[in-house]
Every structure is written in structure tokens, then in C-alpha cells.
Amino acid sequence: MPRRYVIALIKHETNTFSPLATPLASFGHGNGPAFGDAARERFAGTNTPMAAYLDLARREGAEIVTPVAAESWPSNKASRQTFETLVQPVETAVRAGCDAVFLDLHGAMVIEDCDDAEGEIVTRIRCIAPRMPIAATLDYHTNLSRELVENATVITGYKTYPHIDMYEAGHLAGDLLVRALDGQIEPVMAWGWKPLLASIMRHAPEDGPSGDIVAYARQMEANGIVLAATLLPSFPH
């Protein structure tokens, strides 16, 4: 019997200083969020983690469920109502039963009553299915939280800025989760942070010190020291 994979995209790089509102219609860059098959069609074949997840699921012969795909340009906080409109379809899909959840997230999404939207998303899925394997991909400008780390099985992030390796990050996360499902690996998460506020103008991996750290992360992956390593310099706005 084929596995059933839930694949969803919810992304917003929130700038709490922005004068621009973030209504539901802004997700989809003016077209609104996509649900069900429309979510799959909107992102298939794109340079995104979601597209990588879809390709991996087809390769595995899995049943694919795409409850939502929604992303917006940077702007101010979304409302709780907008957030619930995006998250509840994912919860419904997980409650219906699945073998794994693959999430294409940002990592710096803020809503009106929660500073850690991604942490809430993953925690809510974990509450529904305590043993569910969950993969999450994150933007380079992620504000990583304990809730996100403790409730995900696999996390990978972009290593480029401008971001051109989104598909690559999704492929890595998805492949690791499938290998875990197959019993080939047992991922263990390790993370840490420094009390530093790095200028977003010096986040490019071509510059130091970010470049040195990203190069070291790539080296550890290539040498098999870790399954995945990611620098997440944060988004201070």
C-alpha cells in the first residue's frame, strides 16, 4: 500500500516595521492561497522545496495530499484569522491520516498574537500526531525557535543569498525524511544560537563571517559528519 504524504507551503517573511498589511489575498502574491490540487499545480516544477517534495513523492509512488500553498511578499503581521485559514487545512489532512508531513516554511513569520508562527504550525501537527515524521525547510533568514526544533524530525535551510538553492534544500529534507521512514537513519537534531544581531546586508555567503560558516556546513555534509547543517542568520525586522 503506498504511503500518504501531506505536503504544504506556508511562507511569509514578516517585517514588523512595514506599513503594508498582510491580508489573506496577499498570499499568492495577490491571487490568494491555493488549496488542494490547485496548490500542487501552482508550485510543481518550480525552484521551491515544495516542488522537490512533490518530485520525491512521485518517485516514491506515494499518495500526495496538498492542503495549502500560500506565500506572500514581506509585509507586516498577518491576522490570526488569516493564519487559521492557512493552517487548519493542514491539520485536517493530518487528522485524516498520513505517513509523513513535508513543510515548506519561511522561519520568520509573525502573526498578530504569535511571534513564532512556524513553531506553532509544527507544534500543532505534533499535538495531532505525536509520532508523525515531519520535515521542514527554512529560509536563510529564519528566527529559529526551540518549538520548531523540538517538534520537527528533519530541518534544512537555504545556503544561498540571494536564494537560489530552495529546491536543493527541499530535496535534502525530503530525502532524509524518507530514509528515516525506511529505517535507514535516525535523525537527531542539534542546534544553538548566539546573542548576536547580524546586519542583513552582510548575510551573503560570499562575505565573511557567514561565508566561512556556510562553507564549513557544506564540508560537514559532504564528509558525512552530519546529515544536514544549516546557518540561519535570522531576520531582525
C-alpha positions as MATLAB code, in Angstrom:
seq = 'MPRRYVIALIKHETNTFSPLATPLASFGHGNGPAFGDAARERFAGTNTPMAAYLDLARREGAEIVTPVAAESWPSNKASRQTFETLVQPVETAVRAGCDAVFLDLHGAMVIEDCDDAEGEIVTRIRCIAPRMPIAATLDYHTNLSRELVENATVITGYKTYPHIDMYEAGHLAGDLLVRALDGQIEPVMAWGWKPLLASIMRHAPEDGPSGDIVAYARQMEANGIVLAATLLPSFPH';
ca = [
       0.000    0.000    0.000;
       1.510    3.370   -0.978;
       2.432    5.863    1.670;
       0.378    9.014    2.085;
       2.355   12.263    2.209;
       0.955   15.628    3.274;
       2.878   18.428    1.542;
       2.168   22.064    2.417;
       3.667   25.517    1.908;
       3.031   28.456    4.270;
       5.572   31.271    3.954;
       5.832   34.892    4.982;
       8.909   36.941    5.825;
       7.246   39.309    8.268;
       8.616   42.831    8.593;
       7.010   44.261   11.718;
       8.137   47.765   10.690;
       6.372   47.597    7.330;
       3.347   49.846    6.697;
       1.908   47.185    4.380;
      -0.881   44.974    5.679;
      -0.929   41.227    5.009;
      -4.490   40.185    4.157;
      -5.336   36.658    3.067;
      -5.331   37.765   -0.578;
      -1.648   38.709   -0.355;
      -0.748   35.034   -0.023;
      -0.269   34.010   -3.624;
       1.160   37.448   -4.429;
      -2.292   38.906   -4.973;
      -4.035   35.740   -6.134;
      -4.727   34.388   -2.665;
      -3.654   30.996   -1.305;
      -4.126   27.796   -3.282;
      -5.850   24.782   -1.773;
      -5.975   21.117   -2.753;
      -4.945   20.232   -6.300;
      -4.512   23.927   -7.121;
      -1.719   24.088   -4.532;
       0.108   21.266   -6.270;
      -0.349   22.787   -9.711;
       0.870   26.227   -8.625;
       4.268   25.016   -7.393;
       5.033   21.874   -9.407;
       8.192   22.337  -11.453;
       9.350   25.439   -9.565;
      12.592   26.142   -7.722;
      10.992   25.575   -4.322;
      11.141   22.993   -1.555;
       7.511   22.142   -2.264;
       8.366   21.189   -5.839;
      11.186   18.994   -4.534;
       8.774   17.303   -2.132;
       6.309   16.672   -4.956;
       9.007   15.145   -7.163;
      10.191   12.940   -4.311;
       6.645   11.775   -3.536;
       6.048   10.869   -7.180;
       9.352    8.992   -7.246;
       8.239    7.023   -4.194;
       4.819    6.291   -5.686;
       3.178    7.941   -2.679;
      -0.321    9.333   -2.459;
       0.066   13.119   -2.405;
      -2.136   15.460   -0.372;
      -1.529   19.207   -0.778;
      -3.859   21.025    1.622;
      -2.460   24.529    1.046;
       0.239   26.542   -0.703;
       0.499   30.177    0.354;
       3.315   32.702    0.320;
       3.408   36.471    0.468;
       5.968   39.194   -0.117;
       7.466   40.783    3.041;
       4.927   42.931    4.887;
       3.515   43.381    8.379;
       1.878   40.760   10.586;
      -0.961   38.593    9.323;
      -4.101   38.264   11.418;
      -4.973   35.223   13.481;
      -7.935   34.612   11.168;
      -5.681   34.571    8.100;
      -3.259   32.234    9.828;
      -6.033   29.832   10.813;
      -7.314   29.789    7.233;
      -3.880   28.566    6.151;
      -3.087   26.140    8.978;
      -6.412   24.402    9.558;
      -6.394   22.585    6.168;
      -3.026   21.083    7.128;
      -4.441   19.902   10.446;
      -7.440   18.381    8.668;
      -5.160   16.489    6.283;
      -3.047   15.140    9.144;
      -6.125   14.057   11.099;
      -7.320   12.145    8.028;
      -4.181   10.021    8.314;
      -0.781   10.138    6.652;
       2.682    8.640    6.879;
       4.692   11.877    6.875;
       4.359   15.651    6.638;
       6.604   17.791    4.431;
       6.522   21.526    5.173;
       7.865   24.379    3.059;
       8.109   27.207    5.614;
       9.937   30.506    5.946;
      11.084   30.793    9.550;
      10.389   34.490   10.159;
       6.599   34.566   10.046;
       4.865   36.608   12.743;
       1.127   36.901   13.289;
      -0.759   39.366   15.439;
      -0.673   37.220   18.582;
       2.325   34.944   17.992;
       5.957   35.778   17.203;
       6.773   32.199   16.156;
       4.211   31.138   13.567;
       6.300   28.254   12.226;
       6.844   26.901   15.719;
       3.091   26.944   16.250;
       2.439   25.147   12.945;
       4.786   22.272   13.723;
       3.670   22.059   17.358;
       0.021   21.803   16.332;
       0.811   18.979   13.920;
       2.802   17.217   16.631;
      -0.160   17.506   19.025;
      -2.420   15.788   16.480;
       0.085   13.056   15.619;
       2.760   12.710   18.337;
       4.870   10.219   16.356;
       4.485   11.812   12.929;
       7.696   12.227   10.877;
       7.883   15.921    9.932;
      10.330   17.586    7.545;
      10.646   21.363    7.347;
      12.660   23.592    5.061;
      13.500   27.111    6.180;
      14.642   30.337    4.579;
      18.175   31.572    5.233;
      16.596   34.410    7.266;
      14.988   32.212    9.897;
      14.477   33.098   13.542;
      14.906   29.556   14.786;
      12.935   28.554   17.880;
      13.065   25.704   20.351;
       9.461   24.782   19.494;
      10.345   24.312   15.848;
      13.435   22.227   16.555;
      11.821   20.027   19.187;
       8.758   19.210   17.084;
      10.342   18.601   13.668;
      12.110   15.405   12.639;
      14.297   16.983    9.945;
      15.133   20.645    9.286;
      17.162   22.019    6.402;
      17.642   25.580    5.205;
      18.853   27.553    2.228;
      22.581   28.196    1.978;
      22.488   30.985   -0.606;
      21.563   34.680   -0.588;
      20.007   35.617   -2.952;
      18.235   32.292   -2.511;
      18.790   30.005   -5.483;
      19.000   26.625   -3.730;
      15.416   26.284   -2.489;
      14.755   23.090   -4.448;
      18.050   21.648   -3.215;
      17.098   22.328    0.417;
      13.727   20.661   -0.086;
      15.264   17.650   -1.780;
      17.692   17.185    1.108;
      14.974   17.458    3.766;
      12.604   15.181    1.895;
      15.241   12.574    1.140;
      16.338   12.458    4.777;
      12.763   12.009    5.977;
      12.128    9.175    3.513;
      15.351    7.486    4.607;
      14.149    7.787    8.197;
      10.806    6.251    7.221;
      12.685    3.384    5.573;
      14.659    2.782    8.765;
      17.991    3.716    7.182;
      18.729    6.623    9.533;
      17.529    8.019   12.868;
      17.934   11.812   12.655;
      18.929   13.639   15.828;
      18.703   17.422   15.972;
      21.352   19.690   17.473;
      21.098   23.458   17.440;
      22.358   26.587   19.099;
      22.313   30.342   18.803;
      24.486   33.294   19.689;
      23.197   36.591   21.141;
      24.192   38.486   18.011;
      22.205   40.715   15.669;
      23.790   40.385   12.248;
      23.215   43.020    9.589;
      21.086   41.614    6.785;
      23.395   43.453    4.371;
      26.243   41.116    5.380;
      24.370   37.815    5.234;
      25.599   36.822    1.781;
      27.575   33.560    1.939;
      30.197   35.209   -0.257;
      31.067   37.513    2.662;
      32.671   36.751    5.985;
      31.908   35.539    8.513;
      28.730   33.998    7.031;
      30.617   32.561    4.076;
      33.089   30.702    6.267;
      30.309   29.125    8.330;
      28.270   28.090    5.279;
      31.380   26.568    3.704;
      32.003   24.598    6.896;
      28.386   23.377    6.899;
      28.730   22.178    3.311;
      32.005   20.455    4.169;
      30.427   18.590    7.095;
      27.599   17.377    4.856;
      29.991   16.301    2.105;
      32.222   14.426    4.554;
      29.292   12.614    6.139;
      29.906   14.152    9.558;
      26.258   15.265    9.685;
      23.170   14.567    7.610;
      22.456   18.276    7.190;
      23.897   21.517    8.541;
      22.464   24.992    8.109;
      23.402   28.518    9.128;
      20.310   30.639    9.858;
      21.420   34.270   10.386;
      17.906   35.438   11.423;
      15.633   38.234   10.240;
      15.846   41.112   12.732;
      12.840   43.051   11.436;
];
